[in-house]
GROMACS .gro file of C-alpha atoms in nm:
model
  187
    1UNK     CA    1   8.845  11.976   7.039
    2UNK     CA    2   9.103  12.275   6.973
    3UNK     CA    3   9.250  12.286   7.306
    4UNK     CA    4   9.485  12.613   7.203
    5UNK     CA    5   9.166  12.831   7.241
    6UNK     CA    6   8.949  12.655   7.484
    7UNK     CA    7   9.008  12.883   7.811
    8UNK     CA    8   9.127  13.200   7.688
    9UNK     CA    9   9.449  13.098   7.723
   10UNK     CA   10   9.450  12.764   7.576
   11UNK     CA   11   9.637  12.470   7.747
   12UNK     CA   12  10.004  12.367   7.728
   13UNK     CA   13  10.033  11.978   7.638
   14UNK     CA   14  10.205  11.813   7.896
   15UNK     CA   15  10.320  11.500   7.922
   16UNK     CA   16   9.994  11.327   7.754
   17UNK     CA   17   9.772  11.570   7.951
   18UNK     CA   18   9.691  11.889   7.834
   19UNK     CA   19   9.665  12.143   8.137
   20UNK     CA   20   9.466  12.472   8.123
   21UNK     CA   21   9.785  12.759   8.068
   22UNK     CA   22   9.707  12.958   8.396
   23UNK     CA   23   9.710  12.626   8.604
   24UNK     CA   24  10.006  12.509   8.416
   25UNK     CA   25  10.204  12.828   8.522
   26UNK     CA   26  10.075  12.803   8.872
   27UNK     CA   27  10.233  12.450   8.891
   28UNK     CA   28  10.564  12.507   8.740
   29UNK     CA   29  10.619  12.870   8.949
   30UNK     CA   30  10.449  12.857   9.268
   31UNK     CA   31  10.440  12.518   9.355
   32UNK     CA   32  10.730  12.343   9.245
   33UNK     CA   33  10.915  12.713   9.236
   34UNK     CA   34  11.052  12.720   8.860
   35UNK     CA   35  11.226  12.345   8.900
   36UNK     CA   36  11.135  12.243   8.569
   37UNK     CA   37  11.325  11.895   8.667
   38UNK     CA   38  11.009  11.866   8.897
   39UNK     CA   39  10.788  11.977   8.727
   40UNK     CA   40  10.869  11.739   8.443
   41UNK     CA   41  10.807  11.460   8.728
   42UNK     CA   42  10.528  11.620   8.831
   43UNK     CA   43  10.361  11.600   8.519
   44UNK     CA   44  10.457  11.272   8.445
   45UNK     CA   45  10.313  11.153   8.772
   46UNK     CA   46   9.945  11.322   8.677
   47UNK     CA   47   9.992  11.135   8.400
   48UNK     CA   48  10.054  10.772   8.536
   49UNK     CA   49   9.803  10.858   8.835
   50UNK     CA   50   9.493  10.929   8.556
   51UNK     CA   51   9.601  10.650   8.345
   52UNK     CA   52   9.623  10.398   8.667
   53UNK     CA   53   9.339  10.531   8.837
   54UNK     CA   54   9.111  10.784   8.619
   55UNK     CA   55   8.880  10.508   8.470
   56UNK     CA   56   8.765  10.371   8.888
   57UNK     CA   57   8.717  10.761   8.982
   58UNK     CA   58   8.517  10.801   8.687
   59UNK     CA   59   8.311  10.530   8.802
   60UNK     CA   60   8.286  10.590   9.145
   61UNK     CA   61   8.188  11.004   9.052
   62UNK     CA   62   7.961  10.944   8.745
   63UNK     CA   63   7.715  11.176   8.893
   64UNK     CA   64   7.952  11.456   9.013
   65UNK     CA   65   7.953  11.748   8.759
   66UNK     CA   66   8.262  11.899   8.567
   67UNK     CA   67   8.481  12.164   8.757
   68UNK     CA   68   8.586  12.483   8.587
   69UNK     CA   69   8.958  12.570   8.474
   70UNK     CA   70   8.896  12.890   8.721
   71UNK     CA   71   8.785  12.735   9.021
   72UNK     CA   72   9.033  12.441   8.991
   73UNK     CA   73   9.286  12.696   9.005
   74UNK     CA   74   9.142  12.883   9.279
   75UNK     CA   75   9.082  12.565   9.464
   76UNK     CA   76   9.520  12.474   9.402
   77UNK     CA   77   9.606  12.821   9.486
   78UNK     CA   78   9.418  12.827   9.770
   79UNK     CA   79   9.572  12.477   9.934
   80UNK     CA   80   9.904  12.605   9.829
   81UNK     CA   81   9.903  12.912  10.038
   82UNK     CA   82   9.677  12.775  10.342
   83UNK     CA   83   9.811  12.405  10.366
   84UNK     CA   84   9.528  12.331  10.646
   85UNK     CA   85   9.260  12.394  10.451
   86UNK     CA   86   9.322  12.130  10.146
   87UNK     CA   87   9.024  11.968   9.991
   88UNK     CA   88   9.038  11.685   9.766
   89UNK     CA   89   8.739  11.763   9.514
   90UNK     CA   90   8.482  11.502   9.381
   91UNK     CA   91   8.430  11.510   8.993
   92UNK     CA   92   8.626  11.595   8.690
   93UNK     CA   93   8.819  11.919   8.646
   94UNK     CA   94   8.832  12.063   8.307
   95UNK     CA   95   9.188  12.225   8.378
   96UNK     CA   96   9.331  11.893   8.253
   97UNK     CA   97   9.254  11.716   7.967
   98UNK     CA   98   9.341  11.367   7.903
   99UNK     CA   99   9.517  11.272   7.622
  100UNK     CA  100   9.134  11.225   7.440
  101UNK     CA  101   9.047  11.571   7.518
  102UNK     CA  102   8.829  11.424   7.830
  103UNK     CA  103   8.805  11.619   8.162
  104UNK     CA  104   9.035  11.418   8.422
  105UNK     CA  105   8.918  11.305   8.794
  106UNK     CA  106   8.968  11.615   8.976
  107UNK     CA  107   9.114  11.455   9.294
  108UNK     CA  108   9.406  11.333   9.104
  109UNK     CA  109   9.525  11.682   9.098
  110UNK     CA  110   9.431  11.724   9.411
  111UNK     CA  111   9.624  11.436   9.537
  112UNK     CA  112   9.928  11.505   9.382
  113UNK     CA  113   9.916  11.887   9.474
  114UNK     CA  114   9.889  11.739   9.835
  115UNK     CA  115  10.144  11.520   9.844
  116UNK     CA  116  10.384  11.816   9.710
  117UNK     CA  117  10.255  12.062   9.964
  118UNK     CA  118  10.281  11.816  10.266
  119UNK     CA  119  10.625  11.715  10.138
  120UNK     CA  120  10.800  12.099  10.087
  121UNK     CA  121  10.619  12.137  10.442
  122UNK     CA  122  10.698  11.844  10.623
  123UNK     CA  123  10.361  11.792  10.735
  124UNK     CA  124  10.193  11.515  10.843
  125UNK     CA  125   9.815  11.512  10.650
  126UNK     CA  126   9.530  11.342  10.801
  127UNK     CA  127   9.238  11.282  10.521
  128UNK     CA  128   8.933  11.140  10.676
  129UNK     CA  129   8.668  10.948  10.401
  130UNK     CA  130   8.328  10.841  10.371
  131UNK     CA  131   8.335  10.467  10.308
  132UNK     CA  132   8.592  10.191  10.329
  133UNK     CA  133   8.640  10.156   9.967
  134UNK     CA  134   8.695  10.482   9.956
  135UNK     CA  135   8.981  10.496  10.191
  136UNK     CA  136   9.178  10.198  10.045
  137UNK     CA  137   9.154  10.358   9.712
  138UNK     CA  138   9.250  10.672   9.835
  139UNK     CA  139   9.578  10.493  10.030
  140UNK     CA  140   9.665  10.358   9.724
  141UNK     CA  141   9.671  10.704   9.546
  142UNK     CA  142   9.848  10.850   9.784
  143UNK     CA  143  10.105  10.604   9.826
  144UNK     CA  144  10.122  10.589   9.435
  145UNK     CA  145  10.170  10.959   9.414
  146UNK     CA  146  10.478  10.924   9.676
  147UNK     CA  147  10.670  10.679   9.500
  148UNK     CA  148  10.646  10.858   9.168
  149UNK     CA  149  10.747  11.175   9.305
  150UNK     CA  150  11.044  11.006   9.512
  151UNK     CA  151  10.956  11.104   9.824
  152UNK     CA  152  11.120  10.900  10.064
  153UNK     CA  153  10.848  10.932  10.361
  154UNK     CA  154  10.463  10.928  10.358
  155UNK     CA  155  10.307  11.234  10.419
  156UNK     CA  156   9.919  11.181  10.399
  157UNK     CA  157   9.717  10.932  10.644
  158UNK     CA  158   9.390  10.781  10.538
  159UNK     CA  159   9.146  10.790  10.806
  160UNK     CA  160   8.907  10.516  10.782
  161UNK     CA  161   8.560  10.565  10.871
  162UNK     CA  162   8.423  10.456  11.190
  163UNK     CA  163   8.663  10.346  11.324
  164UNK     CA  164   8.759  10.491  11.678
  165UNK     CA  165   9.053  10.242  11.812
  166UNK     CA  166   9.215  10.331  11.455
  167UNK     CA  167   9.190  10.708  11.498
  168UNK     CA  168   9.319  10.713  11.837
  169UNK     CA  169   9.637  10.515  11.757
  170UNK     CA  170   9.627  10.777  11.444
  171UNK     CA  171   9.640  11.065  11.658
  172UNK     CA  172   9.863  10.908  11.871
  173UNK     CA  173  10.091  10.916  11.553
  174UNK     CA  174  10.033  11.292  11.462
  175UNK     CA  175  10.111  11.376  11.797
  176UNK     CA  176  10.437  11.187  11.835
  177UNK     CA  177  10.468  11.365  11.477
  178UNK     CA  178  10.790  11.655  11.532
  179UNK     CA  179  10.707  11.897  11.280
  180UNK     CA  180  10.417  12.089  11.187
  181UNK     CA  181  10.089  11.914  11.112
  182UNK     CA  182   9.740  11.990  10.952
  183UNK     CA  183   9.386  11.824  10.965
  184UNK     CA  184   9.252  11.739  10.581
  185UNK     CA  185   8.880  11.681  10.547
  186UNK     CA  186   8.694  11.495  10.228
  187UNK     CA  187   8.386  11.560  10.145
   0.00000   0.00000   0.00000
């Protein structure tokens, strides 16, 4: 695959990923705001995240179609400037290539994107899910993504399914929470 021509702009090789140019430039300017000390963790991170957990999410979404560069950049731009409305996407996202030219699990991205947003913003996520496996895998990304960007604090909550006594002492949480705080849906 010749992955210099294969959205317009090519991608920009990254760490063992290859990222689609326009999303690439998103990431290093708007979201990290030109720290390429950052963004060289950031990237690194993606990186350890689809090696560590690209091959379950590829299981658990074989049936889930491929995203488009465009809309994968549409869908980070749009979580960057309206923090409450983050979605973390089901499928594979051809704005990153893995280091065999393979569309990565989408919600890695999405996951890491999160935990940058919720971190600059010191907000408290809530992510609800639809099954139990689900949510522990999700917790583990999360807190996976946290320790290899250094972030001292968890940002994100897992909300399990079903489970009223747990969201009630979660919202208990959120409210004893002191800055600002957003709801996250899946699905």
């Amino acid at each position: 695959m010749n992955t210099t021509q294969q959205s317009g702009q090519g991608y920009q090789h990254k760490d063992n990923l290859f990222i689609d140019a326009p999303l690439a430039t998103f990431i290093e300017q708007k979201l990290l705001g030109n720290n390429t000390a950052d963004a060289a963790q950031f990237f690194e991170a993606l990186s350890v995240l689809v090696e560590e957990f690209g091959g379950t999410y590829r299981k658990l979404n074989q049936s889930c179609q491929e995203m488009a560069c465009e809309i994968h950049l549409k869908q980070c731009q749009a979580s960057a400037d309206k923090p409450s409305t983050i979605n973390i996407s089901h499928g594979s996202s051809k704005a990153i290539l893995d280091e065999y030219s393979c569309a990565i699990p989408s919600c890695l991205l999405d996951v890491l994107t999160t935990t940058v947003i919720a971190n600059k913003q010191d907000m408290m996520l809530s992510l609800s899910t639809t099954n139990q496996s689900e949510a522990e895998l999700m917790e583990a990304v999360f807190a996976r993504a946290h320790c290899l960007m250094g972030f001292d604090s968890q940002h994100i909550e897992v909300i399990r399914p079903v489970d009223n006594v747990a969201c009630i002492a979660q919202a208990r949480k959120r409210a004893e929470y002191h800055d600002s705080q957003a709801m996250v849906s899946h699905g």
